[in-house]
């Protein structure tokens, strides 16, 4: 026995190939007239379309109404539609399905779509209070697995929602019986539903596309194989039951901007940037946080529309880790080794902690001097004595904390400061992680407190995660995993 779907549409003006679908089913079991299952659903959607056509004849996207045949025998009509029209399905913004009974809509579930809260709430905000006050929502909810036609769309990944109605004795009285007749219609409730459907359809047709795709991020650098950022971000995401893709991508020297622009086009939502591209990342961003402007370094890029938004979370990462390690930074004396990107990248946050002294020592003195000049004003405003040292000596290495921000750890046997200057009373922090550097070995040999950069790495990742997802992960769990 062939069955049929009855489809109509109001063509979108701006994006005719994108759709919002109003949905109900036309068939019923033999017995009564099939009024509440589902004459009332199709009646609501037809009336919604009539009003939409009359008052909003030029929607941005196409509004389609689908009256599916053979719902009762296994969602055959809607399933066939999903199979037969993959292009429409791919470009469907939302489906609103009305099935059970004649009652007013009282419940909408987010069907497991993580971002459904934002969109449905926005759409419902346009529905008059008298109608929306009856509607409870459930986010993110569970995906419908059958029962009525929205499930055919949910199975194909389309954000499809069922407008669950008040029962009015539907389940135990009219449903699939010969009592399902015209006299059971509660017209006031149906009018409510028409108004709700009009607004949902209209808002859906006008609003942004619902995001049902898993967001994609990556860390980029050269070399990059060693990076632990993918594990860290995955473990943060697991904590919130969130799905995301986080990749590790090597960018060949000289191709940074080209690659990053391509990744934005490919749909990445954000990037972490590591050696040697933090300055290139700073240059490519058109919106910069205050900190990245001063440090001229970006380790977190967010793509938003046409914008490349840059931030630097390394400094907060270092400071948070030091605080977690119970290091008091206020009024303490710090020696910072190095005057490259890594050292500059943490200056803003170190100064903001108001240490008494912040001395800089670098293999190339001129670079340390330049760095001092660059940070002088901020240091002065925070009462921090900032000095670039030309030489180190036994009499001037008595600091509370020495931080190694040089890349000397990557050079076999290289030391950023002679081993005789290490003393047991000082704490030594190396931003390098993953192996023991000569700097760490020398400080351990003196019996001094020694830390590597793993904590900083995790904390800076947590800050990036917060920038992208507005969620603060628990970093102690991540330590255990790594
Ligand atoms: P990063 O982004 O890792 O900071 P960078 O901007 O190239 O990379 O800076 C590297 C820093 O490590 C510099 O301060 C560098 O000293 P110079 O300014 O004299 O080049 C320092 N560095 C690199 N190798 C070193 C080594 N073997 N001994 C001491 N300092 C070293």
Tab-separated table of N, CA and C in Angstrom, residues 401-464:
chain	number	residue	atom	x	y	z
A	401	UNK	N	62.626	33.239	44.560
A	401	UNK	CA	62.171	32.390	43.456
A	401	UNK	C	62.979	32.700	42.197
A	402	UNK	N	63.469	31.650	41.543
A	402	UNK	CA	64.128	31.834	40.245
A	402	UNK	C	63.313	31.064	39.204
A	403	UNK	N	62.930	31.774	38.143
A	403	UNK	CA	62.117	31.138	37.098
A	403	UNK	C	62.935	31.034	35.826
A	404	UNK	N	63.032	29.835	35.290
A	404	UNK	CA	63.739	29.673	34.031
A	404	UNK	C	62.760	29.765	32.863
A	405	UNK	N	62.829	30.891	32.146
A	405	UNK	CA	61.964	31.088	30.976
A	405	UNK	C	62.792	31.066	29.703
A	406	UNK	N	63.994	30.490	29.773
A	406	UNK	CA	64.796	30.361	28.548
A	406	UNK	C	64.478	29.015	27.898
A	407	UNK	N	64.910	28.870	26.668
A	407	UNK	CA	64.719	27.577	26.008
A	407	UNK	C	65.988	26.736	26.116
A	408	UNK	N	66.847	27.063	27.088
A	408	UNK	CA	68.133	26.354	27.219
A	408	UNK	C	67.939	24.868	27.522
A	409	UNK	N	66.811	24.516	28.133
A	409	UNK	CA	66.549	23.117	28.477
A	409	UNK	C	66.540	22.215	27.253
A	410	UNK	N	66.271	22.806	26.105
A	410	UNK	CA	66.197	22.010	24.875
A	410	UNK	C	67.587	21.767	24.282
A	411	UNK	N	68.593	22.490	24.832
A	411	UNK	CA	69.967	22.335	24.327
A	411	UNK	C	70.730	21.455	25.310
A	412	UNK	N	71.272	20.386	24.809
A	412	UNK	CA	71.991	19.408	25.639
A	412	UNK	C	72.982	20.103	26.583
A	413	UNK	N	72.826	19.919	27.867
A	413	UNK	CA	73.785	20.403	28.868
A	413	UNK	C	73.800	21.912	29.103
A	414	UNK	N	72.970	22.688	28.362
A	414	UNK	CA	73.039	24.154	28.489
A	414	UNK	C	72.396	24.628	29.787
A	415	UNK	N	72.995	25.647	30.387
A	415	UNK	CA	72.488	26.196	31.649
A	415	UNK	C	72.223	27.692	31.488
A	416	UNK	N	71.097	28.178	31.944
A	416	UNK	CA	70.832	29.622	31.838
A	416	UNK	C	71.512	30.397	32.955
A	417	UNK	N	72.029	29.664	33.954
A	417	UNK	CA	72.678	30.323	35.100
A	417	UNK	C	73.660	29.290	35.678
A	418	UNK	N	74.872	29.737	36.008
A	418	UNK	CA	75.903	28.797	36.448
A	418	UNK	C	75.454	28.024	37.691
A	419	UNK	N	75.853	26.733	37.775
A	419	UNK	CA	75.312	25.882	38.849
A	419	UNK	C	75.768	26.322	40.243
A	420	UNK	N	76.903	27.059	40.312
A	420	UNK	CA	77.356	27.470	41.661
A	420	UNK	C	76.440	28.529	42.283
A	421	UNK	N	75.567	29.134	41.470
A	421	UNK	CA	74.687	30.176	42.027
A	421	UNK	C	73.398	29.613	42.627
A	422	UNK	N	73.169	28.324	42.500
A	422	UNK	CA	71.966	27.730	43.100
A	422	UNK	C	72.178	27.581	44.597
A	423	UNK	N	71.148	27.914	45.388
A	423	UNK	CA	71.256	27.762	46.846
A	423	UNK	C	70.010	27.045	47.390
A	424	UNK	N	70.131	26.327	48.492
A	424	UNK	CA	69.010	25.512	48.991
A	424	UNK	C	67.783	26.329	49.385
A	425	UNK	N	67.958	27.588	49.799
A	425	UNK	CA	66.842	28.389	50.322
A	425	UNK	C	65.921	28.912	49.220
A	426	UNK	N	66.379	28.937	48.003
A	426	UNK	CA	65.592	29.503	46.889
A	426	UNK	C	64.711	28.420	46.268
A	427	UNK	N	63.544	28.857	45.734
A	427	UNK	CA	62.711	27.913	44.965
A	427	UNK	C	63.029	28.102	43.495
A	428	UNK	N	63.115	26.985	42.786
A	428	UNK	CA	63.450	27.056	41.356
A	428	UNK	C	62.306	26.485	40.520
A	429	UNK	N	61.912	27.267	39.531
A	429	UNK	CA	60.775	26.874	38.685
A	429	UNK	C	61.220	26.911	37.234
A	430	UNK	N	61.104	25.785	36.554
A	430	UNK	CA	61.458	25.741	35.129
A	430	UNK	C	60.167	25.605	34.325
A	431	UNK	N	59.987	26.490	33.359
A	431	UNK	CA	58.755	26.430	32.555
A	431	UNK	C	58.721	25.221	31.629
A	432	UNK	N	59.861	24.555	31.471
A	432	UNK	CA	59.919	23.361	30.621
A	432	UNK	C	59.215	22.210	31.339
A	433	UNK	N	58.633	21.294	30.577
A	433	UNK	CA	58.028	20.120	31.199
A	433	UNK	C	58.304	18.893	30.354
A	434	UNK	N	58.110	17.745	30.961
A	434	UNK	CA	58.238	16.495	30.198
A	434	UNK	C	59.575	15.813	30.383
A	435	UNK	N	60.590	16.547	30.812
A	435	UNK	CA	61.899	15.933	31.102
A	435	UNK	C	62.641	16.830	32.083
A	436	UNK	N	63.691	16.276	32.674
A	436	UNK	CA	64.438	17.040	33.667
A	436	UNK	C	65.556	17.832	32.984
A	437	UNK	N	65.504	19.134	33.115
A	437	UNK	CA	66.510	19.986	32.464
A	437	UNK	C	67.738	20.102	33.387
A	438	UNK	N	68.879	20.531	32.832
A	438	UNK	CA	70.064	20.772	33.682
A	438	UNK	C	69.737	21.765	34.809
A	439	UNK	N	68.872	22.723	34.535
A	439	UNK	CA	68.451	23.710	35.553
A	439	UNK	C	67.786	22.991	36.729
A	440	UNK	N	66.853	22.080	36.429
A	440	UNK	CA	66.171	21.341	37.501
A	440	UNK	C	67.171	20.462	38.256
A	441	UNK	N	68.054	19.825	37.504
A	441	UNK	CA	69.044	18.926	38.140
A	441	UNK	C	69.917	19.719	39.110
A	442	UNK	N	70.373	20.898	38.654
A	442	UNK	CA	71.271	21.700	39.492
A	442	UNK	C	70.582	22.125	40.782
A	443	UNK	N	69.294	22.481	40.687
A	443	UNK	CA	68.621	22.951	41.906
A	443	UNK	C	68.326	21.782	42.833
A	444	UNK	N	67.987	20.646	42.250
A	444	UNK	CA	67.753	19.459	43.092
A	444	UNK	C	69.046	19.053	43.801
A	445	UNK	N	70.162	19.169	43.081
A	445	UNK	CA	71.455	18.802	43.667
A	445	UNK	C	71.759	19.636	44.909
A	446	UNK	N	71.202	20.869	44.947
A	446	UNK	CA	71.420	21.735	46.120
A	446	UNK	C	70.359	21.479	47.188
A	447	UNK	N	69.442	20.567	46.909
A	447	UNK	CA	68.376	20.271	47.873
A	447	UNK	C	67.300	21.357	47.907
A	448	UNK	N	67.227	22.159	46.847
A	448	UNK	CA	66.232	23.250	46.817
A	448	UNK	C	64.909	22.734	46.263
A	449	UNK	N	63.831	23.441	46.625
A	449	UNK	CA	62.506	23.105	46.057
A	449	UNK	C	62.542	23.356	44.567
A	450	UNK	N	62.104	22.355	43.773
A	450	UNK	CA	62.220	22.453	42.320
A	450	UNK	C	60.896	22.078	41.656
A	451	UNK	N	60.475	22.893	40.715
A	451	UNK	CA	59.220	22.590	40.008
A	451	UNK	C	59.442	22.641	38.507
A	452	UNK	N	58.732	21.775	37.796
A	452	UNK	CA	58.762	21.901	36.329
A	452	UNK	C	57.504	22.646	35.863
A	453	UNK	N	57.323	22.800	34.536
A	453	UNK	CA	56.248	23.649	34.022
A	453	UNK	C	54.925	22.934	33.758
A	454	UNK	N	54.795	21.698	34.260
A	454	UNK	CA	53.563	20.961	33.983
A	454	UNK	C	52.330	21.669	34.558
A	455	UNK	N	52.476	22.175	35.772
A	455	UNK	CA	51.343	22.861	36.417
A	455	UNK	C	50.939	24.105	35.630
A	456	UNK	N	51.944	24.826	35.141
A	456	UNK	CA	51.672	26.034	34.348
A	456	UNK	C	50.936	25.660	33.063
A	457	UNK	N	51.401	24.559	32.464
A	457	UNK	CA	50.777	24.096	31.222
A	457	UNK	C	49.286	23.812	31.455
A	458	UNK	N	48.994	23.109	32.541
A	458	UNK	CA	47.595	22.739	32.817
A	458	UNK	C	46.769	23.989	33.135
A	459	UNK	N	47.339	24.874	33.929
A	459	UNK	CA	46.580	26.074	34.322
A	459	UNK	C	46.327	27.002	33.133
A	460	UNK	N	47.337	27.139	32.243
A	460	UNK	CA	47.094	28.008	31.078
A	460	UNK	C	46.034	27.379	30.163
A	461	UNK	N	46.029	26.038	30.118
A	461	UNK	CA	45.014	25.352	29.303
A	461	UNK	C	43.630	25.589	29.907
A	462	UNK	N	43.555	25.559	31.227
A	462	UNK	CA	42.262	25.776	31.900
A	462	UNK	C	41.730	27.178	31.584
A	463	UNK	N	42.653	28.151	31.508
A	463	UNK	CA	42.231	29.522	31.172
A	463	UNK	C	41.729	29.594	29.730
A	464	UNK	N	42.408	28.909	28.824
A	464	UNK	CA	41.951	28.875	27.424
A	464	UNK	C	40.578	28.213	27.348
